Coordinates of C-alpha atoms and ligand atoms in Angstrom, one line a residue:
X665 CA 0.0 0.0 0.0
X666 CA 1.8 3.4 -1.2
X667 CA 2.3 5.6 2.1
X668 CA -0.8 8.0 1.4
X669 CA -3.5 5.7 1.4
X670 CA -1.7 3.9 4.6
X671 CA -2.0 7.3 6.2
X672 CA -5.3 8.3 5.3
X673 CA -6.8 5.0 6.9
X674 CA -5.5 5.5 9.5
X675 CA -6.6 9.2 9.7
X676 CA -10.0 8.6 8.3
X677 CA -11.3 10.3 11.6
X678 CA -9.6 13.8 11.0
X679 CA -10.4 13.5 7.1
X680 CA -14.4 12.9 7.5
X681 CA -14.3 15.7 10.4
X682 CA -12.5 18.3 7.7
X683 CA -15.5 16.8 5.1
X684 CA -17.7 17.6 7.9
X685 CA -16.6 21.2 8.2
X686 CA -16.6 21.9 4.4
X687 CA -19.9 20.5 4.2
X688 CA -21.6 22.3 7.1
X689 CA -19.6 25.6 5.9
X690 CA -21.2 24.8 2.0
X691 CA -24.6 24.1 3.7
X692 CA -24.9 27.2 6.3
X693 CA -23.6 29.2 3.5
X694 CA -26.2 28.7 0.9
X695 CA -28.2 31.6 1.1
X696 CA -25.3 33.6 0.1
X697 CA -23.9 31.7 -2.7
X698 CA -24.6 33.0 -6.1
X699 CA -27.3 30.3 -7.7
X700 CA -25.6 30.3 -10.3
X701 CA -22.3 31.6 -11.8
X702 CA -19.9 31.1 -14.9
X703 CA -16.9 29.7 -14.2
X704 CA -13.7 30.3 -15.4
X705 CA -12.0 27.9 -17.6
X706 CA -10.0 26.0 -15.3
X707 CA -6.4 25.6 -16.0
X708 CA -5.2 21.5 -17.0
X709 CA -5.2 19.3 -14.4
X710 CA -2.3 17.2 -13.9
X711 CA -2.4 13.5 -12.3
X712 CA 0.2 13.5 -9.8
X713 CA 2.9 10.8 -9.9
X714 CA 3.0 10.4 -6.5
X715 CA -0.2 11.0 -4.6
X716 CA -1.3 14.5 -2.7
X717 CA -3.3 12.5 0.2
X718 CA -6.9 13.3 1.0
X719 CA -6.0 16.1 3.4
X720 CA -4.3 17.8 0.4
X721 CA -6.7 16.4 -2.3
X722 CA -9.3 18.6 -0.4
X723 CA -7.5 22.1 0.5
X724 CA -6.1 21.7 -3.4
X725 CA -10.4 21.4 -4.8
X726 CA -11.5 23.7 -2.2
X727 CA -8.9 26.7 -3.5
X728 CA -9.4 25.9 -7.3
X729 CA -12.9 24.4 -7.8
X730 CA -15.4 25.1 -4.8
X731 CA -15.4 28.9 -4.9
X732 CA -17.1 28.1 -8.6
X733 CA -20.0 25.7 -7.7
X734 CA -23.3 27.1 -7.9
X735 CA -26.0 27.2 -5.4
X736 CA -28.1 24.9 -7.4
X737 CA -29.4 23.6 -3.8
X738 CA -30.2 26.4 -2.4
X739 CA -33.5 28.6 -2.1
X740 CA -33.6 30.7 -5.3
X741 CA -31.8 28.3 -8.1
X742 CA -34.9 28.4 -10.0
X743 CA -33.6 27.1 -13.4
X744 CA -35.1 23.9 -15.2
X745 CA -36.9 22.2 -12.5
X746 CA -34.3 22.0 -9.6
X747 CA -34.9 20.3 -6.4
X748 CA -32.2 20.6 -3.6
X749 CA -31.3 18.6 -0.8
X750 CA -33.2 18.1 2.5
X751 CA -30.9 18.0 5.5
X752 CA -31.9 13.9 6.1
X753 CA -31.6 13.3 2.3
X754 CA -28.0 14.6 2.9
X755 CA -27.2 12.4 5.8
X756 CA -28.5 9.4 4.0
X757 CA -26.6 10.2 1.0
X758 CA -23.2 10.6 2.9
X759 CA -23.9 7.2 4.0
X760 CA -24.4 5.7 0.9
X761 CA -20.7 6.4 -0.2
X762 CA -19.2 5.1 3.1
X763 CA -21.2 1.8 3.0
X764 CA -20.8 1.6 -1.0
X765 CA -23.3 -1.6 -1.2
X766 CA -24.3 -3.0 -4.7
X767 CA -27.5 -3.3 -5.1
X768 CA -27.9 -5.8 -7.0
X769 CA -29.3 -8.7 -5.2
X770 CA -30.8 -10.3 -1.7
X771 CA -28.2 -12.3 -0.9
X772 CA -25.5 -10.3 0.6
X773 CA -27.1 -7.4 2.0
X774 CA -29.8 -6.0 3.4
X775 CA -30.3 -2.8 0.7
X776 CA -32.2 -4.2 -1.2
X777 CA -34.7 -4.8 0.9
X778 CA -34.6 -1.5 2.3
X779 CA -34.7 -0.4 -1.6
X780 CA -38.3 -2.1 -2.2
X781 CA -39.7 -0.9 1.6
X782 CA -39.0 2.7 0.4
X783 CA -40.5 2.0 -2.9
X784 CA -43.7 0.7 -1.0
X785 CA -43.3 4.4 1.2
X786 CA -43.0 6.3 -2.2
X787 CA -46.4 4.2 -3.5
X788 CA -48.3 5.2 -0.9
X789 CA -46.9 9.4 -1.3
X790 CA -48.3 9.2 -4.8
X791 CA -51.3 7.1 -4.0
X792 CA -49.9 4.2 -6.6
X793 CA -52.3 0.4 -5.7
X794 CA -49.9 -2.4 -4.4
X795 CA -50.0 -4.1 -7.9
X796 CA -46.9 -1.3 -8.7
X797 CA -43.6 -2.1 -8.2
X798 CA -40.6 0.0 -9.1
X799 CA -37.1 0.5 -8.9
X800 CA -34.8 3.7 -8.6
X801 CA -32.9 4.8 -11.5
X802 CA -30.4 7.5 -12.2
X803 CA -33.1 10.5 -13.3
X804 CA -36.2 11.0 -15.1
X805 CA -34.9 10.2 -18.6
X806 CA -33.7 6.9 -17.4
X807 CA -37.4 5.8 -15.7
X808 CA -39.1 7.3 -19.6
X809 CA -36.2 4.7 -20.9
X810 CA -37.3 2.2 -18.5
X811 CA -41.2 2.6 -19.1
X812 CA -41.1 2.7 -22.9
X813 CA -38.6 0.0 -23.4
X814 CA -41.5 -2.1 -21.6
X815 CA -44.4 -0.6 -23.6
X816 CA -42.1 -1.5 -26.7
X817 CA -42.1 -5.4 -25.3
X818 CA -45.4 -5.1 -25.1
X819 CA -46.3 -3.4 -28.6
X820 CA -44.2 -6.8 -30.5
X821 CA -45.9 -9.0 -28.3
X822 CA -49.3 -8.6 -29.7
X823 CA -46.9 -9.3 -33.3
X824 CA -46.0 -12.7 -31.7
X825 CA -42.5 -11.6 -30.9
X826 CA -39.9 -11.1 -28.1
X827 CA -37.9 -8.1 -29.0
X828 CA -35.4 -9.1 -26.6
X829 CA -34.7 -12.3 -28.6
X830 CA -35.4 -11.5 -31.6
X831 CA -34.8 -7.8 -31.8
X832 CA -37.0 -5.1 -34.3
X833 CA -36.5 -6.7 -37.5
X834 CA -39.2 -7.3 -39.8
X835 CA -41.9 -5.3 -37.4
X836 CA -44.1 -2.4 -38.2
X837 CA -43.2 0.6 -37.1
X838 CA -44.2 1.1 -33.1
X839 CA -45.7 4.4 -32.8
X840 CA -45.7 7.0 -30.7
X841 CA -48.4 9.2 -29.7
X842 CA -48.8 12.2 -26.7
X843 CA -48.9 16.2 -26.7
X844 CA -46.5 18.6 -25.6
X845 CA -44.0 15.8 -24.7
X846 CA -40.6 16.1 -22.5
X847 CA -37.4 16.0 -24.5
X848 CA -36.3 13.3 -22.7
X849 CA -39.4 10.9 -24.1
X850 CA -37.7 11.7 -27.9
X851 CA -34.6 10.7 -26.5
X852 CA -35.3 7.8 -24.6
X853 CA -37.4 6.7 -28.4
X854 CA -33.8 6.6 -30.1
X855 CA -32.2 4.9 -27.6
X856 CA -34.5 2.6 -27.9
X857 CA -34.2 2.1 -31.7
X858 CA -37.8 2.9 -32.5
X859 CA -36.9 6.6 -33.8
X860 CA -38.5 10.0 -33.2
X861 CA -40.2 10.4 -36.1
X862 CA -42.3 7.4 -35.0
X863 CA -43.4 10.3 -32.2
X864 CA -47.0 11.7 -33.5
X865 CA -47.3 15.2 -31.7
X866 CA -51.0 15.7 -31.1
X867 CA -52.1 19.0 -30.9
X868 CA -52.5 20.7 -27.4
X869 CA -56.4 22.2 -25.8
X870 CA -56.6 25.7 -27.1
X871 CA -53.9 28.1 -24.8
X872 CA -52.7 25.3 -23.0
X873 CA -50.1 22.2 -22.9
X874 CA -52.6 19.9 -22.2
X875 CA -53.6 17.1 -25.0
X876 CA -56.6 17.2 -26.6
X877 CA -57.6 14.4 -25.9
X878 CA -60.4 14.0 -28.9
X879 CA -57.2 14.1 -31.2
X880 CA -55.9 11.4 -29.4
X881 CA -59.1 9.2 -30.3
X882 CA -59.1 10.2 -33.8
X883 CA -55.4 8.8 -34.1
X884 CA -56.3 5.8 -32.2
X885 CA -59.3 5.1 -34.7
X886 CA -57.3 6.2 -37.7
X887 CA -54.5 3.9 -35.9
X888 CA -56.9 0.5 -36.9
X889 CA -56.6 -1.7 -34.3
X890 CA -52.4 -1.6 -34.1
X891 CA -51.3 -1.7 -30.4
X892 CA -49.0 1.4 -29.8
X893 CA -47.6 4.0 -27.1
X894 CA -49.2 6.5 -25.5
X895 CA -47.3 8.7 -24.0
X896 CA -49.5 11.3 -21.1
X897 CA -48.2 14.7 -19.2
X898 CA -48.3 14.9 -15.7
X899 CA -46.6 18.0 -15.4
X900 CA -45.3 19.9 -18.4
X901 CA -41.6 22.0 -17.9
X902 CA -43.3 25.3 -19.0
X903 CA -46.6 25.7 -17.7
X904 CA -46.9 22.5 -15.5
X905 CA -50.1 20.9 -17.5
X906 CA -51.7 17.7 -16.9
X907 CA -53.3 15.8 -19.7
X908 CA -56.8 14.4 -18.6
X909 CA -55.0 10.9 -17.4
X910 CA -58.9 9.8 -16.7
X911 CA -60.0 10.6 -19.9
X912 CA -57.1 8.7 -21.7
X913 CA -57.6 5.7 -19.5
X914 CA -61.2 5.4 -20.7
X915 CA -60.1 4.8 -24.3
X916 CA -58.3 1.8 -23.6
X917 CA -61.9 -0.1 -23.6
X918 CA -62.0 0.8 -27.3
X919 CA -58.5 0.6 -28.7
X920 CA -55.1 -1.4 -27.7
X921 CA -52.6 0.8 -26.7
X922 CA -49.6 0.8 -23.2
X923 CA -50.5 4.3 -21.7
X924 CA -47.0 5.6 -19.7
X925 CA -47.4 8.6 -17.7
X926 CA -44.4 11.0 -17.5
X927 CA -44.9 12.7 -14.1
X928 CA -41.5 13.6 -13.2
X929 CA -42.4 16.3 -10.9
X930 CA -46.0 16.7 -11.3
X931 CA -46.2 13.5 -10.0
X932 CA -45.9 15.6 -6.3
X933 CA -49.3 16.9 -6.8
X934 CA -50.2 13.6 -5.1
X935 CA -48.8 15.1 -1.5
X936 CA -51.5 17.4 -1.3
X937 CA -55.5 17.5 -1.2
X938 CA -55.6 20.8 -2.9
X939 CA -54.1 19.3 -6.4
X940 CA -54.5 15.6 -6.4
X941 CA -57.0 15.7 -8.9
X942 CA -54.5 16.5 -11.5
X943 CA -53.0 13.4 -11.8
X944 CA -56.6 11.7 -11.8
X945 CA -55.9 8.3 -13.1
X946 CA -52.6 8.2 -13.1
X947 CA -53.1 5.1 -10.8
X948 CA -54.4 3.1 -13.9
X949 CA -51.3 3.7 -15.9
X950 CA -48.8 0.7 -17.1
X951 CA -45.6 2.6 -16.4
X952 CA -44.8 5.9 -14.7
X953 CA -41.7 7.9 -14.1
X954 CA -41.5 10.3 -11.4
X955 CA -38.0 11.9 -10.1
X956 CA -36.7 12.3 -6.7
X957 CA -34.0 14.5 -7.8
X958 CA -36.7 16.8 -8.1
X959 CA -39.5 17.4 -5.9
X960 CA -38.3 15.0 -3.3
X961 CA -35.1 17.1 -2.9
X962 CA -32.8 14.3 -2.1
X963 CA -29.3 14.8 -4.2
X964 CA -28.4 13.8 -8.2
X965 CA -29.1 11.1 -9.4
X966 CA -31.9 9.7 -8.4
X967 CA -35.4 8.8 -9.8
X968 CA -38.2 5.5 -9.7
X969 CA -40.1 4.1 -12.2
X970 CA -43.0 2.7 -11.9
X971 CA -45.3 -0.6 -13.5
X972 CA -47.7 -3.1 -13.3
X973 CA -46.0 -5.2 -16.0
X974 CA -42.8 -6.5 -13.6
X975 CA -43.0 -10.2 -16.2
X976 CA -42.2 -7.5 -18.9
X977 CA -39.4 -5.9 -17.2
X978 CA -38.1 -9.5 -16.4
X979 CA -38.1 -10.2 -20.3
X980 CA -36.4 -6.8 -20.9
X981 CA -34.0 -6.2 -18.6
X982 CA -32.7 -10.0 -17.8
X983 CA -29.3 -10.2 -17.1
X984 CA -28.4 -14.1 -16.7
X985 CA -30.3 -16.9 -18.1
X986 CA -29.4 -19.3 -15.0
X987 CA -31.6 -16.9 -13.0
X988 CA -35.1 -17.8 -14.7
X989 CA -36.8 -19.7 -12.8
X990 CA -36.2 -17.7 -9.5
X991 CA -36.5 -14.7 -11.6
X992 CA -40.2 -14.5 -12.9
X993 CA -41.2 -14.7 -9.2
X994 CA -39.2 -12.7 -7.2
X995 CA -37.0 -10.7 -9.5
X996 CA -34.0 -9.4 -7.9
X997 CA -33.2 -5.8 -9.6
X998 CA -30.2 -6.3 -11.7
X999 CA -33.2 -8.2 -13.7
X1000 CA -35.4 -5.5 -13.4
X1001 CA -33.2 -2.1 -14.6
X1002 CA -30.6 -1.3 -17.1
X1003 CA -27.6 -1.3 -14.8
X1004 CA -26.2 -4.0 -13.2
X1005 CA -24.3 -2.7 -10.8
X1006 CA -26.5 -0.1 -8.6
X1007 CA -25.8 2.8 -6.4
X1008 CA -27.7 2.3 -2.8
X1009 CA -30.0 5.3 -4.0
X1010 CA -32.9 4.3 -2.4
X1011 CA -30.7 5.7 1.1
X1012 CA -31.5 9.0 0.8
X1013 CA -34.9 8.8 0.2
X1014 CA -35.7 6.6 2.8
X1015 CA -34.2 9.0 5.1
X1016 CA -36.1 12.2 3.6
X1017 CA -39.4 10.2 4.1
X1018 CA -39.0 9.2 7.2
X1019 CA -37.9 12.5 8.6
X1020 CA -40.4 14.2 7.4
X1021 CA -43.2 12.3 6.4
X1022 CA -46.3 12.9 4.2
X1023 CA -47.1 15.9 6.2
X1024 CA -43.7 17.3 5.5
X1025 CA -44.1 16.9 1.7
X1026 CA -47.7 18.1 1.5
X1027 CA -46.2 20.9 3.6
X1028 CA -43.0 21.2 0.7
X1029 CA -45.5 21.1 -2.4
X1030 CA -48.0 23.7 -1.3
X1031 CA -45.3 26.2 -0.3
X1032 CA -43.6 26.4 -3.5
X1033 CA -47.0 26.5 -5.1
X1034 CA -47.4 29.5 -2.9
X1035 CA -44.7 30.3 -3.8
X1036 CA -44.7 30.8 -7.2
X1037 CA -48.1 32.4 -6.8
X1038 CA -46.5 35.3 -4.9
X1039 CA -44.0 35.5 -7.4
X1040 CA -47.0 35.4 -10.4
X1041 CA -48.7 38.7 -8.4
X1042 CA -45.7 41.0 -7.8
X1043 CA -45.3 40.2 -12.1
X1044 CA -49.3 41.0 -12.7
X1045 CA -49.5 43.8 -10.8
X1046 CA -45.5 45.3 -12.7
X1047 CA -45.7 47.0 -16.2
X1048 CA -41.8 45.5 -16.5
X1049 CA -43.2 41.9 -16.6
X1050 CA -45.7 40.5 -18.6
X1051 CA -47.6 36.6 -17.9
X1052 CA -47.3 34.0 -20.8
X1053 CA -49.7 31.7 -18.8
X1054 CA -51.6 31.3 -16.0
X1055 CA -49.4 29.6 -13.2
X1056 CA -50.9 26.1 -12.3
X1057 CA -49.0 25.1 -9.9
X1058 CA -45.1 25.7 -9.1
X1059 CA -43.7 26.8 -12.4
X1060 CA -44.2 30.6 -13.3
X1061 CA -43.7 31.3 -17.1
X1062 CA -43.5 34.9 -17.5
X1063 CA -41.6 37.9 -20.7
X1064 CA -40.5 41.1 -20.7
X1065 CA -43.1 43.5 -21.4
X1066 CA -41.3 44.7 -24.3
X1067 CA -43.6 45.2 -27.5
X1068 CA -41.5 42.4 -30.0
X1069 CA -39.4 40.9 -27.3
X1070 CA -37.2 38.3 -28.4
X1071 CA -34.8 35.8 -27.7
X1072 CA -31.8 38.2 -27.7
X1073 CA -33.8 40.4 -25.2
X1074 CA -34.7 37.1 -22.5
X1075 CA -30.8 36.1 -22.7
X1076 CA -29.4 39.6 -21.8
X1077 CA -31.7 39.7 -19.0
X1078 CA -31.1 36.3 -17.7
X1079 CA -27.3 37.3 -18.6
X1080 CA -27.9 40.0 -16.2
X1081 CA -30.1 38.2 -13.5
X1082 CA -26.5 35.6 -13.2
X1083 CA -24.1 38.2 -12.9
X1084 CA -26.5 39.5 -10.0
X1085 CA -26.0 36.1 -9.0
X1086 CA -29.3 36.1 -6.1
X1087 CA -31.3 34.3 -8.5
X1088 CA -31.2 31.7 -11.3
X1089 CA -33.8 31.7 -14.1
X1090 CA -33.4 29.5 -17.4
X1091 CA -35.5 30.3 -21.1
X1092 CA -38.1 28.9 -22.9
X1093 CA -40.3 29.7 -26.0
X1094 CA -43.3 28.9 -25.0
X1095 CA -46.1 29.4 -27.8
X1096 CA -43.8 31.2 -30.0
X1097 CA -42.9 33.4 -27.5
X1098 CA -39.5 33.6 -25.7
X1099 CA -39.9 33.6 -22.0
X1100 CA -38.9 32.8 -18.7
X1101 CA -39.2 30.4 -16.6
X1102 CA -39.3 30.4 -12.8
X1103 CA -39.5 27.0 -11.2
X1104 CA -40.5 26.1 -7.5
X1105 CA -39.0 22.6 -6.2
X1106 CA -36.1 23.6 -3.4
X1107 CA -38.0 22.6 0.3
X1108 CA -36.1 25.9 1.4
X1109 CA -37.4 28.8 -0.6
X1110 CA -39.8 31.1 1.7
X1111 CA -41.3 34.8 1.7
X1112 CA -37.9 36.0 2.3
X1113 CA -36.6 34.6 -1.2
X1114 CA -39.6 35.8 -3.0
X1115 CA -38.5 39.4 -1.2
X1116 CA -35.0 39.1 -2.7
X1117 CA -35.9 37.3 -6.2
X1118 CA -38.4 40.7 -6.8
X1119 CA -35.0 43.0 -6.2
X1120 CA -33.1 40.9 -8.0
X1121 CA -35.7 41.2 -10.8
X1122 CA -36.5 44.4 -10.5
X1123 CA -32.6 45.6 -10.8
X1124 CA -32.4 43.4 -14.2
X1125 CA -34.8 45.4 -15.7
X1126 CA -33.4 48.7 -14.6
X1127 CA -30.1 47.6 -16.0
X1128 CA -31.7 46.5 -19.4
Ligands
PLP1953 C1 -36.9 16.8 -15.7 C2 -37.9 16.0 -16.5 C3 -37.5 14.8 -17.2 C4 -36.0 14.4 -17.3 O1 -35.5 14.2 -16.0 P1 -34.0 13.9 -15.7 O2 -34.1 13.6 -14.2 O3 -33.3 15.2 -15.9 O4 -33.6 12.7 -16.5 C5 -38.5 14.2 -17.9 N1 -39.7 14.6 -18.0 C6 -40.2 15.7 -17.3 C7 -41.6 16.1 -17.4 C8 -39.3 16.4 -16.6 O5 -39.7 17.5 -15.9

């Protein structure tokens, strides 16, 4: 063993207590980060012929790289749809490196186990029937991959064929179908070799992002009988629409299709009374993805999906053929996702749910939407500012009230806004107009950051 790794085991004490201290320091000092910042092109690295030690490793990142990490975690990072960390997802994820288990099956270890009893917590946040089961994944994308590589199974099946086996050859095309979709679906459709143009965009409710869903039964009559994808919205990036989940469910009595429900954050609407009724249905649905990355605030990467169809995800994701028998009744998860090897992810959010509970979610959810209601006033009642849509629920998506504003115009102000550095916004076209987008997700964010995120604003637009 080379004399720095001999040294840091045996001063693995002192080395987790200076970790300690720069992670309290990074945590406490949050507020006052910039959210966001752009960093300076770092100089090259160099790997070291002989080591540094951890000690040294961690003065040397902490001069050149942490001054330059955003404050993506904190209160007023409201770019894309950003969750943060909660204080026990934190000490559940600092766990998960020091016991570095592979979760991969029930033989060795007990996190596994613990993996399924917090999937059987998360059903009962989102109000999912015990025929669900799940796994985590790395992010949203993944659970979309996850959920429409099994819809794909499905679609060849009523051909007579196992894709796994026998691959796409010689198949009609496997379409598509759903509204304003999530770039992620398109991208999760190539990996999965059935391309994007097999994606039918159907045309959304007049000024909204919800699919109408009459379209959606034209293309399914048009469609003759072919079994195919449909893809709903439980949540949409820019305006946080729902598609009318019950509405799509009821069409399955007429025509064949696998209905997978991308509610990556929307899927929180579940944690309160006040919006449960938006993802009506979404109970009935043969796969869903929701994040935890996002709404649940634990840290990257993490996400679950979701399905009735665990035979499917057997056929799909299989990893070794001496497992079959054993497999198709209790599946252990390297035969259920498509990693082998697995992070203990499910850590941190067993530690967020049980410190906080469903009170402290419903509690999470209705604050930011509160949030982002305050923030939609101050912008109503300001001639600066200027509503693209109504705010449904913890996305605002908002312009400049400039007569022609364009894209040019939204990046000099979000330019602006990062210098400023108190809050982070991101861009959108929404409609064929370029906006802005202000998303609500970080547990933290209160009064007090909708107090700052108006002077930040308001300073942008004096600078403009
Ligand atoms: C964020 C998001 C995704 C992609 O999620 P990742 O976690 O970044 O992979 C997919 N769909 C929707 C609706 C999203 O909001």
């Amino acid at each position: 063993m080379v004399k720095q790794m001999k040294e840091d085991f045996q001063d693995i004490q002192s080395i987790l207590q200076q970790v300690l201290e720069e992670s309290a320091a990074f945590f406490e000092g949050m507020k006052s980060r910039p959210a966001a910042l752009q960093p300076p092109q770092p100089q090259r690295d160099v790997l070291p012929s002989e080591g540094l030690g951890a000690t040294v490793a961690l003065e040397t990142f902490k001069e050149v790289y942490a001054p330059y990490l955003s404050g993506s975690a904190g209160p007023r990072y409201l770019g894309f749809v950003t969750g943060g960390s909660t204080p026990a997802a934190i000490a559940g994820d600092w766990l998960v490196s020091v016991y570095d288990q592979n979760v991969v099956v029930t033989e060795d270890s007990i996190a596994a186990y613990l993996e399924m009893e917090t999937i059987n917590m998360l059903k009962d946040l989102f109000h999912l029937p015990n025929d669900y089961s799940g796994s985590f994944v790395s992010g949203a994308t993944m659970a979309n991959f996850v959920g429409l590589a099994l819809a794909r199974q499905w679609v060849v099946h009523q051909h007579g064929v196992n894709i796994s086996q026998q691959g796409l050859y010689d198949l009609p095309r496997i379409n598509v179908v759903g509204g304003a979709l999530h770039s992620s679906i398109y991208k999760a459709v190539s990996m999965l070799g059935m391309g994007k143009e097999s994606i039918h965009t159907l045309p959304s409710l007049p000024g909204r992002e919800a699919t109408d869903v009459s379209t959606l039964e034209e293309f399914l009559r048009n469609n003759q009988g072919e079994p195919c994808i449909v893809v709903a919205n439980a949540g949409t990036v820019n305006t946080v629409d729902f598609d009318d989940i019950g509405e799509i469910i009821k069409l399955k009595d007429k025509y064949p299709f696998w209905l997978h429900v991308d509610a990556a954050f929307g899927g929180f609407a579940a944690c309160s009374p006040k919006y449960i009724d938006l993802i009506k249905g979404m109970d009935q649905a043969d796969s869903i993805t929701i994040d935890a990355h996002k709404w649940l605030n634990v840290p990257y990467d993490s996400a679950m999906q979701f399905t009735r169809h665990k035979h499917l995800q057997v056929e799909v994701f299989q990893n070794n053929a001496a497992y079959i028998g054993d497999s198709i009744q209790n599946p252990e998860f390297i035969h259920l996702t498509p990693e082998n090897s697995r992070r203990f992810r499910a850590l941190p959010a067993w530690f967020t749910l049980k410190a906080y509970g469903k009170e402290g979610y419903k509690e999470v959810v209705e604050r930011n939407v509160e949030m982002a209601q305050l923030l939609t006033e101050r912008l109503t009642n300001s001639t600066f500012f200027r509503l693209v849509a109504p705010t449904r629920l913890n996305v605002v998506c908002f312009t400049l009230a400039i007569e022609g504003v364009t894209m040019d115009d939204i990046k000099k102000y979000l330019d602006l806004l990062k210098q400023d550095g108190r809050v982070f916004l991101t861009s959108t076209m929404y409609q064929g107009t370029p906006a802005i987008r202000a998303a609500f997700s970080n547990w933290g964010t209160d009064e007090n950051d909708i107090e700052i995120i108006w002077n930040a604003l308001s300073y942008a637009n004096g600078e403009m």
